Amino acid sequence: MLSATSTPTGDIRSPLAHIQEARTPPASQRPQQPQMHRHGSTPGMDTLAGESRTTDARRAPEAQPVLTRADLASMQHHQQATRQSSQGLRSPQVFQRAPSVGYNVHNITRTMSSTSAKDITMHEQPRVLHAASLGAAENKEINELLAKLKENSYDYTSHIRLVELLTNGLRDHVHPPDQPGVSRDPFSYELLSELRRARHTMHAKFAIGEESWVAWITDEKTLARSTEDRLSLMELCLKSVQEEPSSSTLWRLYGDYMYWLWAAAFDVEPADWTEDDKNVGREVFSWQAMKDVWEQALPATQWHINDSHLVWDRWMEIMLRDQEARPETQKLHHLRNAFTDRLLKPHATWENTFQMYSTFISRYFNAEYEDTMMTMTKRASRCKEQFALREHHELKVERAVKDGDKNAEWEAYSAYLEWELRNKGVFSFHLINALFERATLRFSIDATIWLNYVELLMEHPDSGVEVLPVLERATRHCPWSGELWSHRLLTLEAEGRSFDEMESVKHSATETGLLDVGGLEELLKVYIAWCGFLRRKAFDARSSEDDVDIAEVGIRSALEHVKEIGEKRYGKEFQGDPAYRLERINIKFITQSGNIQSARDCWRALVPRLENSYDFWFRYYTWEMVVWSKWCTRDKDNAGQQLESPREATNLLRQALKKVTTMDWPEALIDMFINHCEQNETVHEYRYAVFEAKKARAEVATRRQREAVEAAAAYQQQAVASTEAPYEDPAGNGKRKRDYEAVGEEIAAKKSRQAEEASVEPMELEPSSSTTAQLKRDREHTTVIVKNIPSSASQTRVRQFFNGCGKINSIILVPDDNGSTQSATVEFETQEDAKFAVSRDGKALEGESVQISLGTGSTLYVTNYPPEYDEANIRKLFKEHGEVVSVRFPSLKYNTHRRFCYVTFASAQQAEAASAALNNKSLGRNLKLKAVISDPAHKQVRQGALYDGREIFIGNIEHGATDQQVQDLLSPLEGFVNVRVPRNFGGKMKGVAFAEFDTPDNAKKAVETLDAKEFLQRILRATISEPKGTKRHATTIISQPSASPEPTGETTTAATDMNGTTASSSDAAKDRRERTIALLNIPDTVNDARIRSLVEPHGTLKKIILMPEHQGAIVEFAHVADVGKASLALDGAVIDESSGRKISVGTVEEMKKMRAEKKVDRIGAGGAKKKDDKKKEGESSSTKSTSAFMQPAPRISRPGAPGAGAGRRGGKGGLGIKRATGPSASAAGKDVEMGDASAGASGAGGHVLGVEGEGEGGGWG
């Protein structure tokens, strides 16, 4: 009987049910199944939900035809007898037209498994398995895993581990690690059948991923000895590319294997096959079958920039061999077209393809060689530009893959996808789609990537890529994601699929229990989509009474299931979904059914647990008004009668008014009540409502006053960390400065608070009232420390170990001194997740029992160390006191004066020992190290003259005043301590001063005395200094300008041109530019002191300006000769050993085009940005990409010819000197594929014929 909760047959539920096998006729040719109708609603309807859980046991999968020796005899009618090696083979005619050799992956319309996940199970009878190639611990773990899988056959982690252990046993059996050169027969492996069974079982329940497919196929290749084995392996290859249709590696394995089968059967390549095998193979493993596989692989991988050559190059090699062996003109032109199509698509080995094309043309079309190659070069320019724009991201991904760093790879893909979506154009969909396919292939169990991929496809419905097959793969890889299942259900509904198919998918989502991994929310997402479908179907124009009954039972069953799971997980106090989403669907369904009173009863049943929610009362009120709306208008039926007022709505609002003292938004409710009575009630009710509202407002006012007092008291207890205030002279005048000078003087105009070597960050000492919940990220309480991890375990393996404990933000692995084990710090999203993870203490990870403890108290907050210290110095300082797991520096992007770090130890005891030994330790230069246990909930308020109100600001001082004159002005004042007089780069006073007094009262008296006082014929301004914003640039002046210019060997006299510009001034500006370089790719955790220590050995410095918002720094040398030497030495130098970042040398213009560094420090975070996050700038997309991803070559400044280009700014610069122009602006959102490459090149360089052009702007901007 069909119902809302009945369970479909195994073949319907199967993830591969939608892939037709060769022996399965098309749907149009298959006999129609009799349509099933359920009877009208009966008293037993309520039991249908329970029946669904037992239906699977009573249903058998659809029988599949089995081929016998008779089939083989008909295939080999010319042979005399049936051969032992070919038993069980299929008909050659079948295989010549089978999907396994000619299947189009893009036509996959059904799910990805031919059998139900429940049809394959582990051994029913408990057995003790043992393999000599495995150790005792591994054998024991295998048996434990089998027992665990018998209890829960959907334990993903156990499946992974079991297959891993059994595979390792096979490897060690065939090639013993202690006996190099020995090779054993794989069939003698004791657990071979168990390995095969484990792989098939896992594949029936989950998608196993590319790496597991490669291992499986490789092992089966070794084991394939007969023709039937080879056919089975061929089908296994087919399944792999059906499950991972975008994998170049799997397609290459499949294609190579098909080619080998053909070559072996036709004696093209040697193989130890029997004559019987060859005879059968010549009929089964045909050239066309092999060719079809390659021709399916080409479109499936053609847009993969990184590895599509694995498929295409091999295919072309096979086709060229065939052309040489059997020349045909038609094939020749087909290959030429294939070359053309390939060269117009961006790929990493484009140059190799072009070389192959050159050889091909010269051999077969030599007369057209020059014209053909020139034409192709021009046509491929856009393709090469597309690759150049992406090369930076491709290199990051490739480097992470080679290093085996999954976190770095994830970050690289996240940044890559974000960039692609931000610069998305009309020609870039296929590249973005291929990138998502690559990302889902590498991170197949990351639901976020799948969701972003589905969003892309939904935004491009006409792209030719269907959403449903992607969702089928997504739910198979991430069966614990309720959001993916819900999208799949909604897509099925939108495409008008049958109820049976919808029900099958719903059961596949809910029956395994995997949704519990993500919490009750994931289950709710599935039920919301399912119940919404039932409700819509029940009231569709073509619906029947059965549809209404099915919806009623299905929605009720969903509510009961959620309640059951909730109480099981959270206890009897479980109150249900706070957003009451299923309940709202149920109310809507009952309302549409016409049972208004039952729907109202459902609303009333929700009141006890939602009475303090304004949203609930608003929705309830809205529903009552909708119900009342059919009586609110005058018609012929109620003519002459009083219109009925909404009594039910009025009563529920009065009921809600009683909760204004506890409701989350009582003010809105009161306004809604007054408005309702004014618009819809009688005058008597309205008059009474006014007084009710007045009383309610008074209660709310009392409540708000009480809350304000409590908040003020809490605020006074909280220690608020402030940052130092930059100051600048507001009375600036004069001509517009060059951009470079403006940057420098703007930075210099800000007040210098303390010496560079003083501590500038708040100390985490004094307690505050802030709680952990208020912290943005509380690593100290959400991190666990894991010890005794085998050195072979990767970050992915550790993450799998904690699967189910909660969301993991980051994992850091550190090798132990013994070399055989390692330790890890695992950061979770919440404290509860971290505490739950500790429950896995003592569990086995790759055969070793790990030790897990909370990381609370294991991190030190360290500050007041020398500014030039990097991670290596910090580690060296602390290594004697414990095992340093990580050192974390803050970003300087928004405050360059930050100088602190977090040092995490392997245990809290080590951290306490290090703090006791090093806190307040003198490091020289009046620096006392601060190293205390980190706790973000405890901070210390800043102290000092500025923060105590003892410092005053004095402005409008005569610029010619000396320090002594200012000192004499302030010395007579009571409580005067000292004064600081800021100066600009030229050593000239800036007209301001900062005076410090012993008490705030004396500071106030000084302000009263000095404000409006005349000093050196100017009226002073005096105020109490106040902390303001942070300092985003750091300027270090190493040496003041010399009074004597650098000797040039020539005598230069100042002359003024027609525009009034002094030639010597222009020469000085040019000299400054030639003495200045920009360092690019500087991490935002590196301060100016570290840059100085890196640069200073290569020449005398004058000034360093650190600009983290551009990932760079401006360095001015004292001599031009030092610039070239420093540029050559610094380009490619490693500035941060921990990240391996290499800096490059360029110009200030290039640095300013760089964007701030974006970091992804969470696993699974990030992703692509939304549309509304796109940049608004009108820069050329091509130029931005070039500056951001292509590092410039080192610049060597050379002194120009006397007088060249020095006449005036923006001048022509002399004969033959081309003026360099910046990149032209384009409209925001311009397609990055269509950017002007020449504009990007000219904008990035700024040098033509060896002379530095200033561009139209005439400066450094």
mmCIF file of C-alpha atoms in Angstrom, residues 31 51 76 96 186 223 241 248 275 290 374 405 436 465 610 681 705 755 848 1106 1134 1235:
data_model
loop_
_atom_site.group_PDB
_atom_site.id
_atom_site.type_symbol
_atom_site.label_atom_id
_atom_site.label_comp_id
_atom_site.label_asym_id
_atom_site.label_seq_id
_atom_site.Cartn_x
_atom_site.Cartn_y
_atom_site.Cartn_z
ATOM 1 C CA PRO A 31 6.722 -3.170 -19.461
ATOM 2 C CA GLU A 51 5.105 0.125 8.568
ATOM 3 C CA GLN A 76 31.759 -18.207 -29.595
ATOM 4 C CA GLN A 96 29.576 -3.614 -28.058
ATOM 5 C CA PRO A 186 48.066 -11.630 -3.809
ATOM 6 C CA LEU A 223 44.182 -9.747 -9.290
ATOM 7 C CA VAL A 241 33.656 7.383 -13.508
ATOM 8 C CA SER A 248 40.856 12.874 -15.024
ATOM 9 C CA GLU A 275 44.437 -18.239 -27.092
ATOM 10 C CA MET A 290 37.896 1.475 -26.345
ATOM 11 C CA MET A 374 50.152 32.307 -37.158
ATOM 12 C CA ASP A 405 48.739 19.819 2.993
ATOM 13 C CA PHE A 436 33.788 23.254 -8.581
ATOM 14 C CA VAL A 465 24.673 21.150 -16.711
ATOM 15 C CA LEU A 610 6.598 30.177 22.531
ATOM 16 C CA GLU A 681 -12.642 46.635 16.550
ATOM 17 C CA GLN A 705 14.870 50.791 33.085
ATOM 18 C CA ALA A 755 59.274 54.101 21.823
ATOM 19 C CA GLU A 848 47.742 3.605 18.519
ATOM 20 C CA LEU A 1106 54.878 49.412 6.387
ATOM 21 C CA VAL A 1134 61.922 34.311 2.452
ATOM 22 C CA GLY A 1235 40.150 42.474 -20.011
#
